[in-house]
Short mmCIF file of C-alpha atoms in Angstrom, two decimals:
data_model
loop_
_atom_site.label_atom_id
_atom_site.label_comp_id
_atom_site.label_asym_id
_atom_site.label_seq_id
_atom_site.Cartn_x
_atom_site.Cartn_y
_atom_site.Cartn_z
CA MET A 1 -17.46 198.13 60.98
CA PRO A 2 -19.37 196.77 57.94
CA ASP A 3 -22.65 195.12 58.86
CA THR A 4 -22.68 192.44 56.16
CA ARG A 5 -20.28 189.55 55.65
CA GLU A 6 -19.79 190.37 51.96
CA THR A 7 -18.75 193.92 52.79
CA ALA A 8 -16.58 192.83 55.72
CA LEU A 9 -14.57 190.56 53.42
CA ARG A 10 -13.58 193.40 51.12
CA GLY A 11 -10.70 195.73 51.88
CA ASP A 12 -11.84 199.13 53.16
CA CYS A 13 -8.76 201.36 53.18
CA ALA A 14 -10.68 204.21 54.80
CA GLN A 15 -11.07 202.08 57.94
CA CYS A 16 -7.51 200.74 57.99
CA PHE A 17 -4.22 202.08 59.34
CA GLY A 18 -2.42 201.42 56.06
CA LEU A 19 -1.31 198.02 57.34
CA CYS A 20 -0.47 196.51 53.95
CA CYS A 21 1.68 199.59 53.31
CA VAL A 22 3.62 199.11 56.55
CA ALA A 23 3.53 195.54 57.81
CA LEU A 24 4.42 193.82 54.54
CA PRO A 25 7.84 193.85 52.83
CA PHE A 26 8.41 194.22 49.11
CA ALA A 27 11.44 193.97 46.87
CA LYS A 28 12.39 196.18 43.93
CA SER A 29 11.11 194.36 40.86
CA ALA A 30 8.58 194.57 38.05
CA ASP A 31 5.93 194.81 40.78
CA PHE A 32 7.56 197.38 43.06
CA ALA A 33 9.74 200.38 42.29
CA VAL A 34 11.74 200.19 45.53
CA ASN A 35 12.78 197.86 48.34
CA LYS A 36 10.85 198.11 51.61
CA PRO A 37 11.40 195.95 54.69
CA ALA A 38 8.50 194.73 56.83
CA GLY A 39 7.54 197.27 59.46
CA ASP A 40 8.70 200.33 57.51
CA PRO A 41 5.96 202.59 56.11
CA CYS A 42 5.90 202.86 52.33
CA ARG A 43 7.23 206.21 51.17
CA ASN A 44 3.85 206.88 49.53
CA LEU A 45 1.81 206.42 52.72
CA GLN A 46 0.33 209.71 53.86
CA ASP A 47 -0.44 210.91 57.38
CA ASP A 48 -4.10 209.96 56.95
CA PHE A 49 -3.07 206.38 56.02
CA ARG A 50 -4.05 206.93 52.38
CA CYS A 51 -1.80 206.20 49.41
CA GLY A 52 -0.40 209.33 47.81
CA ILE A 53 -0.19 207.72 44.35
CA HIS A 54 -3.24 205.47 44.46
CA GLU A 55 -4.56 206.73 41.13
CA ARG A 56 -1.25 206.14 39.36
CA LEU A 57 0.20 203.05 41.03
CA ARG A 58 0.91 201.11 37.83
CA PRO A 59 2.71 203.88 35.91
CA SER A 60 4.65 204.67 39.09
CA GLY A 61 6.06 201.15 39.28
CA PHE A 62 3.83 199.79 42.03
CA GLN A 63 1.83 197.24 40.05
CA GLY A 64 2.07 194.81 42.97
CA CYS A 65 -0.14 197.06 45.07
CA THR A 66 -2.95 196.87 42.51
CA VAL A 67 -3.21 193.08 42.75
CA TYR A 68 -3.30 192.84 46.54
CA ASP A 69 -6.42 192.50 48.67
CA CYS A 70 -6.52 191.91 52.41
CA PHE A 71 -10.10 190.56 52.22
CA GLY A 72 -11.10 193.01 54.94
CA ALA A 73 -8.40 191.98 57.40
CA GLY A 74 -6.96 195.50 57.52
CA GLN A 75 -10.06 197.16 58.88
CA ARG A 76 -10.74 194.23 61.21
CA VAL A 77 -7.32 194.48 62.83
CA SER A 78 -7.42 198.29 62.90
CA GLN A 79 -10.93 198.86 64.19
CA VAL A 80 -11.70 195.71 66.18
CA THR A 81 -8.56 193.88 67.32
CA PHE A 82 -6.79 197.14 68.23
CA GLY A 83 -9.92 199.17 68.99
CA GLY A 84 -9.35 201.95 66.49
CA VAL A 85 -6.00 203.02 67.97
CA SER A 86 -3.32 203.22 65.29
CA TRP A 87 0.34 202.28 65.41
CA ARG A 88 1.15 205.97 65.16
CA GLU A 89 -0.94 206.80 68.21
CA ALA A 90 0.40 203.84 70.18
CA PRO A 91 3.85 202.91 68.82
CA GLU A 92 4.19 200.18 71.44
CA THR A 93 1.46 198.19 69.65
CA ALA A 94 3.06 198.43 66.21
CA ARG A 95 5.07 195.20 66.23
CA ARG A 96 2.15 193.10 67.41
CA MET A 97 -0.24 194.79 64.98
CA TYR A 98 2.10 193.99 62.08
CA GLU A 99 2.32 190.34 63.21
CA VAL A 100 -1.44 189.97 63.60
CA PHE A 101 -2.32 191.49 60.22
CA PRO A 102 -1.09 188.61 57.97
CA VAL A 103 -2.70 186.08 60.32
CA MET A 104 -6.03 187.88 60.07
CA ARG A 105 -5.62 188.15 56.31
CA GLN A 106 -5.37 184.36 56.01
CA LEU A 107 -8.42 183.88 58.23
CA HIS A 108 -10.43 186.34 56.14
CA GLU A 109 -9.35 184.60 52.96
CA LEU A 110 -10.75 181.34 54.37
CA LEU A 111 -13.98 183.15 55.28
CA ARG A 112 -14.17 184.42 51.71
CA TYR A 113 -13.93 180.87 50.30
CA LEU A 114 -16.34 179.38 52.84
CA SER A 115 -18.86 182.13 52.17
CA GLU A 116 -18.71 181.44 48.45
CA ALA A 117 -19.11 177.71 49.05
CA LEU A 118 -22.29 178.43 51.00
CA GLU A 119 -23.67 180.33 48.00
CA ARG A 120 -23.25 177.30 45.74
CA PRO A 121 -26.51 175.29 45.48
CA ALA A 122 -24.57 172.28 44.18
CA ALA A 123 -22.84 172.04 47.57
CA ARG A 124 -26.10 172.08 49.53
CA ARG A 125 -25.51 168.65 51.05
CA ILE A 126 -22.48 169.94 52.97
CA HIS A 127 -23.81 173.41 53.80
CA GLY A 128 -24.19 172.42 57.43
CA GLU A 129 -20.52 171.50 57.68
CA LEU A 130 -19.54 174.64 55.81
CA ARG A 131 -21.56 176.86 58.16
CA ALA A 132 -19.96 175.20 61.17
CA ALA A 133 -16.48 175.73 59.73
CA LEU A 134 -17.25 179.35 58.91
CA GLY A 135 -18.45 179.90 62.48
CA ARG A 136 -15.26 178.45 63.89
CA VAL A 137 -13.08 180.68 61.74
CA GLU A 138 -15.16 183.74 62.61
CA GLU A 139 -14.62 182.96 66.29
CA LEU A 140 -10.87 182.94 65.68
CA THR A 141 -10.99 186.42 64.13
CA ALA A 142 -12.40 187.69 67.43
CA LEU A 143 -9.43 186.48 69.49
CA PRO A 144 -7.29 189.09 71.25
CA ALA A 145 -4.11 190.18 69.53
CA GLU A 146 -1.77 188.12 71.72
CA GLU A 147 -3.63 184.93 70.81
CA LEU A 148 -3.91 185.76 67.12
CA GLU A 149 -0.18 186.41 66.95
CA GLY A 150 0.61 182.79 67.83
CA LEU A 151 -2.29 181.14 65.99
CA ASP A 152 -1.47 178.03 63.96
CA VAL A 153 -3.13 179.15 60.73
CA ALA A 154 -1.81 176.14 58.81
CA SER A 155 -3.82 173.88 61.11
CA VAL A 156 -6.95 175.99 60.62
CA ARG A 157 -6.49 175.87 56.85
CA ALA A 158 -5.97 172.09 56.98
CA GLY A 159 -9.32 171.76 58.72
CA VAL A 160 -11.15 173.84 56.13
CA ASN A 161 -9.50 172.55 52.97
CA PRO A 162 -11.33 169.17 52.78
CA LEU A 163 -14.66 171.04 52.72
CA LEU A 164 -13.45 173.35 49.96
CA LEU A 165 -12.26 170.33 47.97
CA ARG A 166 -15.63 168.63 48.40
CA THR A 167 -17.38 171.83 47.34
CA SER A 168 -15.20 171.95 44.24
CA GLU A 169 -16.07 168.38 43.29
CA LEU A 170 -19.81 168.97 43.71
CA VAL A 171 -19.83 172.26 41.80
CA ARG A 172 -17.58 171.17 38.95
CA ALA A 173 -19.65 168.02 38.38
CA ALA A 174 -22.29 170.26 36.79
CA ALA A 175 -19.88 170.94 33.92
CA GLY A 176 -20.30 167.35 32.76
CA GLY A 177 -17.74 165.16 31.06
CA LYS A 178 -14.69 163.56 32.60
CA PRO A 179 -13.20 165.63 35.46
CA ARG A 180 -9.96 167.27 34.36
CA SER A 181 -7.29 167.93 36.94
CA ARG A 182 -4.41 170.31 36.34
CA ARG A 183 -3.96 170.96 40.03
CA GLY A 184 -0.63 172.66 40.69
CA ALA A 185 0.38 172.20 37.03
CA ASP A 186 3.17 174.27 35.52
CA LEU A 187 1.37 176.04 32.69
CA ILE A 188 3.62 179.10 32.58
CA GLY A 189 3.43 180.69 29.14
CA LYS A 190 1.37 177.80 27.75
CA ARG A 191 -0.75 178.34 24.64
CA LEU A 192 -4.28 177.52 25.81
CA ARG A 193 -6.09 179.70 23.31
CA GLY A 194 -9.72 178.57 22.99
CA ALA A 195 -9.15 175.65 25.39
CA ASP A 196 -12.16 173.86 26.83
CA LEU A 197 -11.44 174.08 30.56
CA ARG A 198 -15.02 173.79 31.77
CA GLY A 199 -15.09 172.27 35.23
CA ALA A 200 -11.30 171.88 35.28
CA ASP A 201 -9.42 171.65 38.57
CA LEU A 202 -6.80 174.39 38.31
CA ARG A 203 -6.13 174.76 42.03
CA GLY A 204 -2.69 176.25 42.51
CA ALA A 205 -1.86 176.01 38.80
CA LEU A 206 0.90 178.27 37.50
CA LEU A 207 -0.74 180.13 34.63
CA ILE A 208 1.72 183.03 34.53
CA ALA A 209 1.68 184.65 31.06
CA ALA A 210 -0.43 181.78 29.72
CA ASP A 211 -2.47 182.47 26.58
CA LEU A 212 -6.06 181.81 27.66
CA THR A 213 -7.58 183.92 24.90
CA GLY A 214 -11.11 182.70 24.24
CA ALA A 215 -10.75 179.81 26.69
CA ASP A 216 -13.85 178.49 28.46
CA LEU A 217 -13.25 178.44 32.23
CA THR A 218 -16.88 177.98 33.21
CA LEU A 219 -17.10 176.30 36.64
CA ALA A 220 -13.30 175.87 36.77
CA ASP A 221 -11.74 175.80 40.25
CA LEU A 222 -9.19 178.62 40.35
CA ILE A 223 -8.33 178.70 44.04
CA GLY A 224 -4.71 179.76 44.39
CA ALA A 225 -4.10 179.75 40.62
CA ASP A 226 -1.38 182.22 39.60
CA LEU A 227 -2.84 184.33 36.78
CA ARG A 228 -0.16 187.00 36.63
CA ASP A 229 -0.01 188.36 33.07
CA ALA A 230 -2.24 185.55 31.82
CA ASP A 231 -4.23 186.71 28.78
CA LEU A 232 -7.95 186.27 29.47
CA SER A 233 -9.10 188.27 26.46
CA GLY A 234 -12.41 186.90 25.25
CA ALA A 235 -12.30 184.13 27.87
CA THR A 236 -15.41 182.94 29.69
CA LEU A 237 -15.21 182.71 33.47
CA THR A 238 -18.90 182.16 34.17
CA ASP A 239 -19.34 180.71 37.68
CA ALA A 240 -15.58 180.16 38.03
CA LEU A 241 -15.00 178.74 41.49
CA PHE A 242 -13.00 180.51 44.21
CA LEU A 243 -11.80 183.21 41.84
CA THR A 244 -10.75 186.46 43.55
CA GLN A 245 -10.52 190.04 42.36
CA PRO A 246 -6.73 190.14 42.91
CA GLN A 247 -6.33 187.24 40.49
CA LEU A 248 -8.20 189.19 37.83
CA ASN A 249 -6.23 192.34 38.61
CA ALA A 250 -3.00 190.42 38.02
CA ALA A 251 -4.16 189.13 34.63
CA ARG A 252 -4.83 190.78 31.28
CA GLY A 253 -8.19 190.85 29.56
CA ASP A 254 -10.55 192.91 27.48
CA ALA A 255 -14.17 193.93 27.02
CA GLY A 256 -14.93 190.45 25.68
CA THR A 257 -13.87 188.66 28.87
CA VAL A 258 -16.98 187.23 30.55
CA LEU A 259 -16.68 187.73 34.30
CA PRO A 260 -18.64 186.04 37.08
CA ARG A 261 -21.28 188.11 38.85
CA GLY A 262 -19.89 190.52 41.44
CA PHE A 263 -16.46 191.09 39.89
CA GLU A 264 -15.08 194.34 38.51
CA ARG A 265 -13.32 194.60 35.18
CA PRO A 266 -9.78 195.85 35.96
CA SER A 267 -9.14 199.36 34.70
CA HIS A 268 -5.89 198.37 32.96
CA TRP A 269 -7.60 195.80 30.71
CA ALA A 270 -7.96 196.57 27.02
CA VAL A 271 -11.21 198.21 26.02
#
């Protein structure tokens, strides 16, 4: 298993039993070329648990796969919770493995956010509480499969969320000016070209196909924001808070999009 938290919170398909390709369902749509029920292996999953069309997912109609990240839950469930024994080797474990995977994914997502919060100097006054919360969630990831299967993740999330909200307030305060909240706002297809969104609260905002060309999203809170097909060309996302790689992968952008440190420019973005 990875020996650093940052690495452990990134999907490592080489250490996973293709769980996202088996456990999760998908419906034929713009994101997926076919229907697949939960528990059925994707037709593109190979015997070695690798994707047979990984290099051509988008042109093959599997865009949805390119915007998904398990935050390291796949390898954790495969190599730790189930001790490196796959669902093919032990078919009797398959159902439980498929049930545990989405639970672990949610726990790892919380670890991802808590870890980022601990890297924010502006949130130093609550670092002690954040470390304690991170420790509690890490302990949950070590539970045996039968306990993880019945875990009340909503309750765990409810315990962590106030700390993430407080982190957001402390970090966004550095942007100056009056705090702007568009939390959960319906901004689908909105023209926000060149908008000043510095320090804005965009938690859970629907920004599907929104025009954010040249917008300034410095220090904006983007946790849970839906950026599918949003145009980030020339936008500035310096120090954007709780942004994830899947959100960027779901959006559109170009060489002029300013990304936070540690993020990769999606290959399908304009040059």
